[in-house]
Short mmCIF file of C-alpha atoms and ligand atoms in Angstrom, two decimals:
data_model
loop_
_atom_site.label_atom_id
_atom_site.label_comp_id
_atom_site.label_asym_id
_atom_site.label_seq_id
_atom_site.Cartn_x
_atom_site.Cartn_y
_atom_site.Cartn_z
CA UNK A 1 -15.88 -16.27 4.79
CA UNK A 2 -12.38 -16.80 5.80
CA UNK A 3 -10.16 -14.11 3.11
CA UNK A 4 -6.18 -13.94 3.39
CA UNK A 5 -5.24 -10.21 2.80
CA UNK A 6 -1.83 -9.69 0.80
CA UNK A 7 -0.94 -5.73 0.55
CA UNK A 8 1.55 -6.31 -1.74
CA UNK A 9 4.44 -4.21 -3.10
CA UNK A 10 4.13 -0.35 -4.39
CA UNK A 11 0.80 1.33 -3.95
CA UNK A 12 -0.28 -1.92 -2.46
CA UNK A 13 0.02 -1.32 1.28
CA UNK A 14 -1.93 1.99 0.86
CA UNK A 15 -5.10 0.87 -1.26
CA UNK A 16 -5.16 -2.73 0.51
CA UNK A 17 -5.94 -0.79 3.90
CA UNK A 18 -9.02 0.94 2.13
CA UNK A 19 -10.00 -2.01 0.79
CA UNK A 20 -9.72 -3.85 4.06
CA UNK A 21 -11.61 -0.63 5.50
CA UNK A 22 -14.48 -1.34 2.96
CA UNK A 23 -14.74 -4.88 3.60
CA UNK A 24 -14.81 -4.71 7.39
CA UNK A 25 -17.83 -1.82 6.98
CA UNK A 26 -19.68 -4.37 4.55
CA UNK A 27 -19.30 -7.01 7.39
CA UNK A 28 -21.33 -4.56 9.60
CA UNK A 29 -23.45 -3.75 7.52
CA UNK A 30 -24.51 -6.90 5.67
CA UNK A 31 -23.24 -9.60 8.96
CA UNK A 32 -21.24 -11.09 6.26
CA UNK A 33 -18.83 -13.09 9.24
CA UNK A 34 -15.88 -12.15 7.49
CA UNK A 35 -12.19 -13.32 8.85
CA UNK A 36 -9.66 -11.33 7.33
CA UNK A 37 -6.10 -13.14 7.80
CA UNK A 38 -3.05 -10.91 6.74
CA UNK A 39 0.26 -11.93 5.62
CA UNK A 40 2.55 -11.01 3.31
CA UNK A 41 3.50 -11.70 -0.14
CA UNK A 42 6.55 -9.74 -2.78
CA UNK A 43 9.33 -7.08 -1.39
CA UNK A 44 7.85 -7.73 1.95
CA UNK A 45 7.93 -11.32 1.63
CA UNK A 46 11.11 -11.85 -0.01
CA UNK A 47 12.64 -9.40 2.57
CA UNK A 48 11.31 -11.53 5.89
CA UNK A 49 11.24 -15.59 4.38
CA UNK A 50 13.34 -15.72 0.89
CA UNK A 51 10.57 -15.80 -1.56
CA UNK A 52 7.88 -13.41 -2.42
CA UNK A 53 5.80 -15.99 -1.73
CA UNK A 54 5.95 -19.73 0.48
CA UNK A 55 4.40 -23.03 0.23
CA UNK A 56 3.64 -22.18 3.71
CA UNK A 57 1.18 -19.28 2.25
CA UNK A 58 -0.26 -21.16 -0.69
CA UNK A 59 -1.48 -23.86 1.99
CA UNK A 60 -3.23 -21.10 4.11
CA UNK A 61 -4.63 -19.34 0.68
CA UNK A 62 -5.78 -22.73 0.07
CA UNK A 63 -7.54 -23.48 3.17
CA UNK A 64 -9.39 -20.25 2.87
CA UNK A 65 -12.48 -18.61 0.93
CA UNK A 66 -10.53 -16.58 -1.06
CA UNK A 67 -7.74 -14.18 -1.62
CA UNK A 68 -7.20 -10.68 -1.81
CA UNK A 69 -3.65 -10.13 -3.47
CA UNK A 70 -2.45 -6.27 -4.18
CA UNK A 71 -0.46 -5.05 -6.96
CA UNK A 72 2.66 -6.33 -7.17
CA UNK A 73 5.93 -5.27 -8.64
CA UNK A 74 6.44 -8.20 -10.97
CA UNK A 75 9.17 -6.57 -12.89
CA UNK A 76 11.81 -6.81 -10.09
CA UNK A 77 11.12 -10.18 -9.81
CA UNK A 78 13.75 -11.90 -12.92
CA UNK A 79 14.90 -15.34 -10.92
CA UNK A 80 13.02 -17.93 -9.43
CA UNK A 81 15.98 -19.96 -7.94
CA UNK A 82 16.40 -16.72 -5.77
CA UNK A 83 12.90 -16.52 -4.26
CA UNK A 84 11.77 -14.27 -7.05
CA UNK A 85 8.52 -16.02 -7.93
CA UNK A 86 5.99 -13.49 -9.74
CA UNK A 87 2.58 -13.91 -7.05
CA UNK A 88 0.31 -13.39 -9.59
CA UNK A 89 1.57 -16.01 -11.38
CA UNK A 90 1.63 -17.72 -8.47
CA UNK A 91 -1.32 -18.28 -7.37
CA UNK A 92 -3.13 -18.05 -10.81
CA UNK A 93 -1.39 -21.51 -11.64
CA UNK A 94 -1.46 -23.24 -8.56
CA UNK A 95 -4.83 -22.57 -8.18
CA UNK A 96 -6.32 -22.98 -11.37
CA UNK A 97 -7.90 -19.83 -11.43
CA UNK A 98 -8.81 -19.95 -15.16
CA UNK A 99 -10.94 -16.78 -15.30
CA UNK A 100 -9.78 -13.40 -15.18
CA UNK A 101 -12.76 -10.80 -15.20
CA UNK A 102 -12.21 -7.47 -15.64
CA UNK A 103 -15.15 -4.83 -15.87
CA UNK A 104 -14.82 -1.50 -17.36
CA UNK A 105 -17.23 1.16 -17.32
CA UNK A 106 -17.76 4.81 -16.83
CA UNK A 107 -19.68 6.45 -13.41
CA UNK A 108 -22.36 9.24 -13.71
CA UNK A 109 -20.52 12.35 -12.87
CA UNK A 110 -17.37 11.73 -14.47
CA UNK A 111 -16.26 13.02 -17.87
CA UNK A 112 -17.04 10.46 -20.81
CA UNK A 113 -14.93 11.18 -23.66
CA UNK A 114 -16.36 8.23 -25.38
CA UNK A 115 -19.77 8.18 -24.43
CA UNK A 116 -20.94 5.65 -21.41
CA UNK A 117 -20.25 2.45 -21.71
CA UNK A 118 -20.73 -0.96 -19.48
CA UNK A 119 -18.24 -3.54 -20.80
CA UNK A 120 -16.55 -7.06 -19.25
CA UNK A 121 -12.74 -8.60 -20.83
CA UNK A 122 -13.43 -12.37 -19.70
CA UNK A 123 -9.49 -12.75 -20.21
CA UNK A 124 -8.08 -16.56 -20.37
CA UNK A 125 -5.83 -16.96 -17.03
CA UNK A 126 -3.52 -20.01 -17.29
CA UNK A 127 -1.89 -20.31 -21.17
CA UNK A 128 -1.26 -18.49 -24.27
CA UNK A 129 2.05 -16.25 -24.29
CA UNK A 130 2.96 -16.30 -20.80
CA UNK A 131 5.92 -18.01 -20.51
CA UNK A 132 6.36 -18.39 -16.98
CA UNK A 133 2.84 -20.65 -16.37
CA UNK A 134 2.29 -22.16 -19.55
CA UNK A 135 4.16 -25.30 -18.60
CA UNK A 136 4.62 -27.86 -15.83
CA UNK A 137 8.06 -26.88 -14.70
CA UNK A 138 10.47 -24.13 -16.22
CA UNK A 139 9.82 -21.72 -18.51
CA UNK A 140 9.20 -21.29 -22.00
CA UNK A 141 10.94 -18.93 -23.05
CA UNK A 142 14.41 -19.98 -24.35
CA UNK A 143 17.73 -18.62 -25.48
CA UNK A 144 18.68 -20.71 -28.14
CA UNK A 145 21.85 -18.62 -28.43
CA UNK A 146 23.08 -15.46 -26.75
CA UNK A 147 20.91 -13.69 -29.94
CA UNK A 148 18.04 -16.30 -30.08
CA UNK A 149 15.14 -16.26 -27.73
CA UNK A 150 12.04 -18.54 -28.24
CA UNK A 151 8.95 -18.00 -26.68
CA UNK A 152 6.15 -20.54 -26.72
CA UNK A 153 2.48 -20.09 -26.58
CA UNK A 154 0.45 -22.67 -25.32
CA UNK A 155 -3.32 -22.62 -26.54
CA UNK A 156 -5.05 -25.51 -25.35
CA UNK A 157 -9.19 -27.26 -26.29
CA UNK A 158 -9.78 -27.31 -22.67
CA UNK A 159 -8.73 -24.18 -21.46
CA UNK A 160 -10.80 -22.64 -24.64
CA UNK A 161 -13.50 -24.27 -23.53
CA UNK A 162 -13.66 -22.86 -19.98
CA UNK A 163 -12.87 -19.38 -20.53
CA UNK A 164 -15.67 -19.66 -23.59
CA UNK A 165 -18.40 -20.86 -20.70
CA UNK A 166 -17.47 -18.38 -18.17
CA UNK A 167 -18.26 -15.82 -21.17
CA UNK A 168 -21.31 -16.71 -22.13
CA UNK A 169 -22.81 -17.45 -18.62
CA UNK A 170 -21.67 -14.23 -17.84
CA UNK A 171 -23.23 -12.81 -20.93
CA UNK A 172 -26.23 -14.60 -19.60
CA UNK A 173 -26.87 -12.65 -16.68
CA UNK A 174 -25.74 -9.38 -18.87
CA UNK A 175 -26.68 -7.46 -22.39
CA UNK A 176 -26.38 -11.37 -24.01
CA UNK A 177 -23.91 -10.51 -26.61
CA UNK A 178 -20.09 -11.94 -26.63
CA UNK A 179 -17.36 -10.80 -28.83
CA UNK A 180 -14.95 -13.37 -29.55
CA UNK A 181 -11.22 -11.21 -30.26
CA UNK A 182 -8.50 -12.90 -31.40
CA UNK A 183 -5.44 -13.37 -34.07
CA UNK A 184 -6.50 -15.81 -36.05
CA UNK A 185 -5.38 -14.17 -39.39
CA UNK A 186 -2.07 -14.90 -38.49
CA UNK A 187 -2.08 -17.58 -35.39
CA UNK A 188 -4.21 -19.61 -37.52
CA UNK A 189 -4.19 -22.60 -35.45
CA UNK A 190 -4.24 -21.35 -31.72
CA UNK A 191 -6.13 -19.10 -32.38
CA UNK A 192 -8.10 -20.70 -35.58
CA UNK A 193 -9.14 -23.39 -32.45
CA UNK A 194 -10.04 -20.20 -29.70
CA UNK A 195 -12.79 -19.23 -32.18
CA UNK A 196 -14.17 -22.80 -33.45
CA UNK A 197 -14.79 -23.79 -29.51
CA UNK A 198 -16.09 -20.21 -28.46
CA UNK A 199 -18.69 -20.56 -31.63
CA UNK A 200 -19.36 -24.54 -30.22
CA UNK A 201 -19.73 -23.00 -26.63
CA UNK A 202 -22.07 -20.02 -28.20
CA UNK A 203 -24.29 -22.63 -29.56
CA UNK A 204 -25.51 -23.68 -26.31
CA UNK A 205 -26.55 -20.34 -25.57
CA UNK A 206 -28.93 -19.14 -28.35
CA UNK A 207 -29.82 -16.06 -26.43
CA UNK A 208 -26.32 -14.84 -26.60
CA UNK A 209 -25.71 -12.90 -30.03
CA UNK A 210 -21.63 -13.02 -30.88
CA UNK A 211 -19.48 -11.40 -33.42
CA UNK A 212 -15.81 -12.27 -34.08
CA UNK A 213 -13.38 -8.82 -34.38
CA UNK A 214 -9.26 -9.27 -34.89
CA UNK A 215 -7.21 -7.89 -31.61
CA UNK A 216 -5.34 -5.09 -33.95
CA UNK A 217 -8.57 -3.61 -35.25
CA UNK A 218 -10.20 -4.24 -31.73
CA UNK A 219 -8.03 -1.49 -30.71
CA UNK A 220 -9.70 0.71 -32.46
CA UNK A 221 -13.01 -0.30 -32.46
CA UNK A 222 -13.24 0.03 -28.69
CA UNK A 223 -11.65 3.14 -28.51
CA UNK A 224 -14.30 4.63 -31.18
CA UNK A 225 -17.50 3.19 -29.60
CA UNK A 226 -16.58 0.89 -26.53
CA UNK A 227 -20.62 1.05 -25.88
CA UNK A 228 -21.03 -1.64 -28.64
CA UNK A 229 -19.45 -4.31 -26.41
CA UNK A 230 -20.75 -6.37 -23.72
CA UNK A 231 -18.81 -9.08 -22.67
CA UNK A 232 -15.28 -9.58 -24.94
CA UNK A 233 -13.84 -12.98 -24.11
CA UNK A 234 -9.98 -13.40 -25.21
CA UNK A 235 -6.56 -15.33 -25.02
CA UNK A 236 -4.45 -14.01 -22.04
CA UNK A 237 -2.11 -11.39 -23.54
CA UNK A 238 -4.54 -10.14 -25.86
CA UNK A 239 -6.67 -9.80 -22.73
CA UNK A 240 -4.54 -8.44 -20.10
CA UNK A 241 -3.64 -5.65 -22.78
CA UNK A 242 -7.34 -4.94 -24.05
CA UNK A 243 -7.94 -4.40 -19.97
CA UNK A 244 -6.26 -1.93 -19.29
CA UNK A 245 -7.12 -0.07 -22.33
CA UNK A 246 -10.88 -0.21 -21.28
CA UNK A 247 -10.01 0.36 -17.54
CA UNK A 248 -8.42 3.49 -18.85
CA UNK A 249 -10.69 4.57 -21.41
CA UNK A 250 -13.57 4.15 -18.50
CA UNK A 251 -11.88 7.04 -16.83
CA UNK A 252 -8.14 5.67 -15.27
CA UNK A 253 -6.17 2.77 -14.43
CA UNK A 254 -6.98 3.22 -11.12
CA UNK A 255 -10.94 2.24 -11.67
CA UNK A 256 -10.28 -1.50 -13.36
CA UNK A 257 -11.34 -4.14 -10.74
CA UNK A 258 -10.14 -7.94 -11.10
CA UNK A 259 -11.51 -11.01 -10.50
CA UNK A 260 -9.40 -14.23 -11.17
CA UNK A 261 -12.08 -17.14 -10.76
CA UNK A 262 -11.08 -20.90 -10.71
CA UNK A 263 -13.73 -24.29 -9.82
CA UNK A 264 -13.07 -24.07 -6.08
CA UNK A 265 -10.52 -20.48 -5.41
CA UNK A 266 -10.69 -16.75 -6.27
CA UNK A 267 -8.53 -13.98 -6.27
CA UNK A 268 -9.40 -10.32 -6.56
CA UNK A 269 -6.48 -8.53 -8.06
CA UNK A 270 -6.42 -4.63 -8.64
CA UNK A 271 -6.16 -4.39 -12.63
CA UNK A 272 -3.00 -2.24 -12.23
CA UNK A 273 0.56 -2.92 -11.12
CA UNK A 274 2.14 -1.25 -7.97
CA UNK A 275 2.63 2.38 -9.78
CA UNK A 276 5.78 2.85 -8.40
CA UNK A 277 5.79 6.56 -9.83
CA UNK A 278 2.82 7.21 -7.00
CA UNK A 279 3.64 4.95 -4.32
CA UNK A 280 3.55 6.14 -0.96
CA UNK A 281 1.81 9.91 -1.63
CA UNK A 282 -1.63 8.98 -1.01
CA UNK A 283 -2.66 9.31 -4.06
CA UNK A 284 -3.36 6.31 -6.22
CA UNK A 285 -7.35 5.30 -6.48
CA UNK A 286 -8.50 2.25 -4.04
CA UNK A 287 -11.41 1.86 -6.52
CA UNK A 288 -10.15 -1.19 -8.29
CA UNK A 289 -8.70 -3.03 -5.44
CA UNK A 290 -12.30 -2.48 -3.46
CA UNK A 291 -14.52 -3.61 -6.71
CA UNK A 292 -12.15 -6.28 -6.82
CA UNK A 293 -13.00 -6.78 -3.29
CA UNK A 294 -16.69 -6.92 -4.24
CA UNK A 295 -16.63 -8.93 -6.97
CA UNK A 296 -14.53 -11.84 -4.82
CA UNK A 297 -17.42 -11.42 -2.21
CA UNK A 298 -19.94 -11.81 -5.00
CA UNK A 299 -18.35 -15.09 -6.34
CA UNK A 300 -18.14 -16.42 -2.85
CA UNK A 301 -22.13 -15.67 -2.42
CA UNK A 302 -23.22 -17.33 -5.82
CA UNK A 303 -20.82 -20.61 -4.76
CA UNK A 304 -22.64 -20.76 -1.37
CA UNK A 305 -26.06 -19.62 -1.94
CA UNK A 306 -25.82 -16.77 0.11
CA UNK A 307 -27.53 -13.47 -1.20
CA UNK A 308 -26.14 -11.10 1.17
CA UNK A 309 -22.86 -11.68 -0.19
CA UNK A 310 -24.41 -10.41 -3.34
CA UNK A 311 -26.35 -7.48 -1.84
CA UNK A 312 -22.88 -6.47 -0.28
CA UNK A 313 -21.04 -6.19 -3.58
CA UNK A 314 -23.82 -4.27 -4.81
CA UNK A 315 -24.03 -1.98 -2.52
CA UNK A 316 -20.44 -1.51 -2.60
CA UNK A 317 -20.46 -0.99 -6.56
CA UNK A 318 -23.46 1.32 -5.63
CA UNK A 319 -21.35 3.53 -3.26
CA UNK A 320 -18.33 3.51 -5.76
CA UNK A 321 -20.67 5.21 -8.31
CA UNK A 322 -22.53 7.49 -5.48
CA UNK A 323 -18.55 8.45 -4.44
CA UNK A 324 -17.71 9.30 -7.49
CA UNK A 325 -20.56 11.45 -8.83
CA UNK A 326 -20.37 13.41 -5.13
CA UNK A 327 -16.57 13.62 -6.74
CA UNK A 328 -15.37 11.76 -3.21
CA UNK A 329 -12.93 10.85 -5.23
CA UNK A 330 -8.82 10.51 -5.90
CA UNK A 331 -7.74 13.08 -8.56
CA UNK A 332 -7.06 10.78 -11.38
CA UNK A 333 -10.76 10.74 -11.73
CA UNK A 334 -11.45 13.85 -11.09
CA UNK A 335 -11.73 14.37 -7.47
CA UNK A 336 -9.59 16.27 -4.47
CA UNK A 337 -8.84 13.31 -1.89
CA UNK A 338 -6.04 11.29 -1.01
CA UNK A 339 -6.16 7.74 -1.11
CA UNK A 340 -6.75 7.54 2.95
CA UNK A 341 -9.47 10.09 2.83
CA UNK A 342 -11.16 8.61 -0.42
CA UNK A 343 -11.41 5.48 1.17
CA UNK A 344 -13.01 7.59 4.52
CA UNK A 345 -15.58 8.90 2.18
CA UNK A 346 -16.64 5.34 1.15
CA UNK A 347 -17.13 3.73 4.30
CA UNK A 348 -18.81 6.48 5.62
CA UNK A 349 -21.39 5.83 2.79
CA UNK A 350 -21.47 2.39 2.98
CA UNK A 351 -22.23 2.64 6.47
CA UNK A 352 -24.74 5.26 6.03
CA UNK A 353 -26.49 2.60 4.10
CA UNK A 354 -27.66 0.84 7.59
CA UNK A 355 -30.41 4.01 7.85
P1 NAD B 401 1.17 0.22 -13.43
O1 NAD B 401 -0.14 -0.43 -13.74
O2 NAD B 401 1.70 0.02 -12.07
O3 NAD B 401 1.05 1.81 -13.71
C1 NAD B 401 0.73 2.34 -14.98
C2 NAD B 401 0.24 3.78 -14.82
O4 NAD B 401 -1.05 3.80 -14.20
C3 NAD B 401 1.16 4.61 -13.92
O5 NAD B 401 1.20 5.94 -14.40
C4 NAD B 401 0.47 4.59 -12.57
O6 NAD B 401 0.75 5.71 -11.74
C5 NAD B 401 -1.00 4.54 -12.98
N1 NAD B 401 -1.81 3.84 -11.98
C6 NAD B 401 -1.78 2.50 -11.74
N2 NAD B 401 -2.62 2.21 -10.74
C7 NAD B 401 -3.18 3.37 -10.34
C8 NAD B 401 -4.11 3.70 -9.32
N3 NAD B 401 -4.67 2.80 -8.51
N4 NAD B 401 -4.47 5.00 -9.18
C9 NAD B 401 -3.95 5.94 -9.99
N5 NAD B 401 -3.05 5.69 -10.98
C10 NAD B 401 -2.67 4.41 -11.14
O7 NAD B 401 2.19 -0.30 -14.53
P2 NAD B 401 3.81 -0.22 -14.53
O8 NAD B 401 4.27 1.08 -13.97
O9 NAD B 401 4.20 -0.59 -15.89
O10 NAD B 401 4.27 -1.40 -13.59
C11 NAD B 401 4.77 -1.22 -12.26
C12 NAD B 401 5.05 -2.60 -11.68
O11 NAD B 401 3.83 -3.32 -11.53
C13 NAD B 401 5.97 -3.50 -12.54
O12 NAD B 401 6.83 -4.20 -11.67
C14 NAD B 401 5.00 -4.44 -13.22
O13 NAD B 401 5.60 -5.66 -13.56
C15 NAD B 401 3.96 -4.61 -12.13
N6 NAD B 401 2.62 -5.06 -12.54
C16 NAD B 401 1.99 -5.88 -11.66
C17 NAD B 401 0.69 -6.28 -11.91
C18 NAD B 401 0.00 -7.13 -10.90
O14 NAD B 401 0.47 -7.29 -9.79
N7 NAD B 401 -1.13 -7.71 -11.22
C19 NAD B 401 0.04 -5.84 -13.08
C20 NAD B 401 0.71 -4.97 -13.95
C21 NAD B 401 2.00 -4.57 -13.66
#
C-alpha cells in the first residue's frame, strides 16, 4: 500500500511523525508492505513551490493508495490566485471523497462526564454551505455590494444519496440504528430532500432502525445522552460542527479521528485544525491523526480483500484504548507525556503485540 504522508502546518509536523511511527510498527507487525512517500503540502508548500498544494502532488496522491494529510491552517489561506488553496478542500473535491467519517467515543480509564458512549458523524464531504467546493470553478460566496455577501448552498439527489448509503452500510456492520439530523424546519427544500432520500436509502435496509432529530436540538440531545446514538449521518456544516462537539465530549479534540472516503481514494484527516495555541511544545494528542491512520488502512483492506489490513487497525484502536487506560497518554486526556513520548508508549505496545 503505497500512502503519501503530508505533515501539514501547526501541530502537524509533530503528530504526523507519531503517526508515521505507528504505521511503520504496524508494517512490522502485521507485513502490511507499506510505502510511505512524504511531501509537503500548506506553509511548507507555499513557502518552497507557490501553492500549498501542486498539480504535481495531486497526480502522485492520485497514483497512490491513499493519503495521509495533517491539520492544516486553513484560515491563513484567503486567495487562491496567490497559491492559497485550502488542502482539505483540495483534495476532498478533486478526489471525490464524498464521505467524511468521524468516530467519537470514550476509552476505559478516562473520565466520562456523560456516561460511555460509541458514536459515528457520517458527515456529507463535497456540497452544502461550503462555498469554496460547491461549484465547478469560483466560489460561491459573493459580494453583491461592499455590504452584501451571498453565500450559496448546494444540496444535491446524488450526493444525498451517497452519503445516505455509506450510513446505513456502516450502520450495518454497527448498533443498526441511523439518525438522520438536519434543518429541514427552515431549509425546507435542501434539506426537506436530505431526509426524503435518507428515509428511501433506509428502506433498503430494514435492519437499520432511524429517527429524524433537528441540528439545534441535536445539540442538546447529544450532549445529555450521546449513548443513544449510533451512527448520525448529516449535511457538511452541520456535520463538521456536530464532530467536533462529540470528539470533545468523548474526552478532547485531540481524540477525533477522520476518514474522508471516496469510490477509488481516501484521506485520513486529524478531526482538528493545526492548534496553533500548542504548536511546537509537544503537547497536542497524536490520537486522532493515528486512528485516522487506522481507519485509512482499514478502508484500504476492505477495497482489496486483505484482512490484515483490518487486524492492523484493530489492533491499533486496541492499543489507543490499552494507552489510554495505562494513562500513556498526552495531558488533555488525562495523562503526563508529551506528544513524542506518547507516541513512544504506543509503538512500544503495538510492537509488544508480536509476543
Ligand atoms: P483547532 O481545531 O486547531 O483547535 C481548537 C482547540 O482544540 C485548540 O484549543 C487546540 O489547542 C485544541 N486542539 C486541537 N487539536 C488538538 C490536539 N491534537 N491535541 C490537543 N488539543 C488540540 O481549531 P482553530 O484553533 O480554530 O483553528 C486553527 C487553524 O486550523 C485555522 O487555520 C483553521 O482554519 C484550521 N483548521 C483546519 C482543519 C483541517 O485541516 N482539517 C480543521 C479545522 C480547523
Amino acid at each position: 500500500m503505497k500512502i503519501v504522508v503530508l505533515p501539514g502546518d501547526g501541530i502537524g509536523p509533530e503528530t504526523m511523525a507519531v503517526a508515521v511511527d505507528v504505521l511503520q510498527a504496524a508494517d512490522a507487525r502485521f507485513d502490511l508492505g507499506l510505502r510511505l512517500e512524504h511531501d509537503v503540502a500548506g506553509h511548507e508548500s507555499l513557502k518552497r513551490h507557490g501553492a500549498t498544494v501542486t498539480p504535481a502532488l495531486l497526480e502522485k496522491v492520485r497514483q497512490a493508495d491513499g493519503l495521509m494529510l495533517g491539520p492544516m491552517a486553513t484560515y491563513d489561506f484567503k486567495d487562491e490566485s496567490r497559491g492559497e488553496i485550502n488542502p482539505s478542500k483540495f483534495f476532498r473535491k478533486c478526489l471525490d471523497l464524498h464521505a467524511n467519517i468521524r468516530p467519537a467515543r470514550t476509552y476505559p480509564g478516562m473520565q466520562a462526564r456523560l456516561g460511555e458512549f460509541d458514536l459515528v458523524v457520517v458527515r456529507e464531504n463535497t456540497e452544502g454551505f461550503y462555498a469554496d467546493r460547491n461549484i465547478e470553478s469560483g466560489s460561491s460566496e459573493m459580494l453583491i455590494t461592499p455590504d452584501v455577501v451571498v453565500s450559496l448552498r448546494r444540496i444535491t439527489r446524488p450526493c444525498c444519496e451517497r452519503i445516505a448509503r455509506s450510513a446505513f452500510e456502516l450502520a450495518m456492520t454497527r448498533r443498526k440504528h441511523v439518525t438522520i439530523v438536519h434543518k429541514a424546519n427552515v431549509l425546507k427544500l435542501g434539506d426537506g430532500m436530505f431526509i426524503d432520500v435518507c428515509r428511501e436509502v433506509g428502506r433498503e435496509f430494514p435492519e437499520v432502525g432511524i429517527d429524524e432529530v433537528i441540528v439545534d436540538a441535536m445539540m442538546a440531545h447529544v450532549v445529555r445522552a450521546p449513548q443513544r446514538y449510533d451512527v448520525i449521518v448529516t449535511t457538511n456544516m452541520f456535520g463538521d460542527i456536530l464532530s467536533d462537539l462529540t470528539a470533545e465530549l468523548s474526552g478532547s479534540l485531540g481524540l477525533g479521528g477522520s476518514l474522508n472516503a471516496g469510490r477509488d481514494h481516501a484521506m485520513g484527516q486529524a478531526a482538528h485544525g493545526s492548534a496553533p495555541d500548542i504548536a511546537g511544545r509537544n503537547v497536542a494528542n497524536p490520537i486522532s491523526l493515528i486512528l485516522s491512520a487506522a481507519m485509512l488502512l482499514n478502508w484500504h483492506g476492505q477495497r482489496k480483500g486483505l484482512p490484515r489490513y483490518a487486524e492492523a487497525a484493530a489492533a491499533i484502536e486496541a492499543v489507543i484504548a490499552q494507552t489510554i487506560q495505562a494513562g500513556e497518554c498526552t495531558r488533555d486526556v488525562g495523562g503526563t507525556l508529551g506528544t513524542r513520548e506518547a507516541g513512544q508508549a504506543f509503538v512500544r505496545r503495538l510492537a509488544a503485540l508480536r509476543g
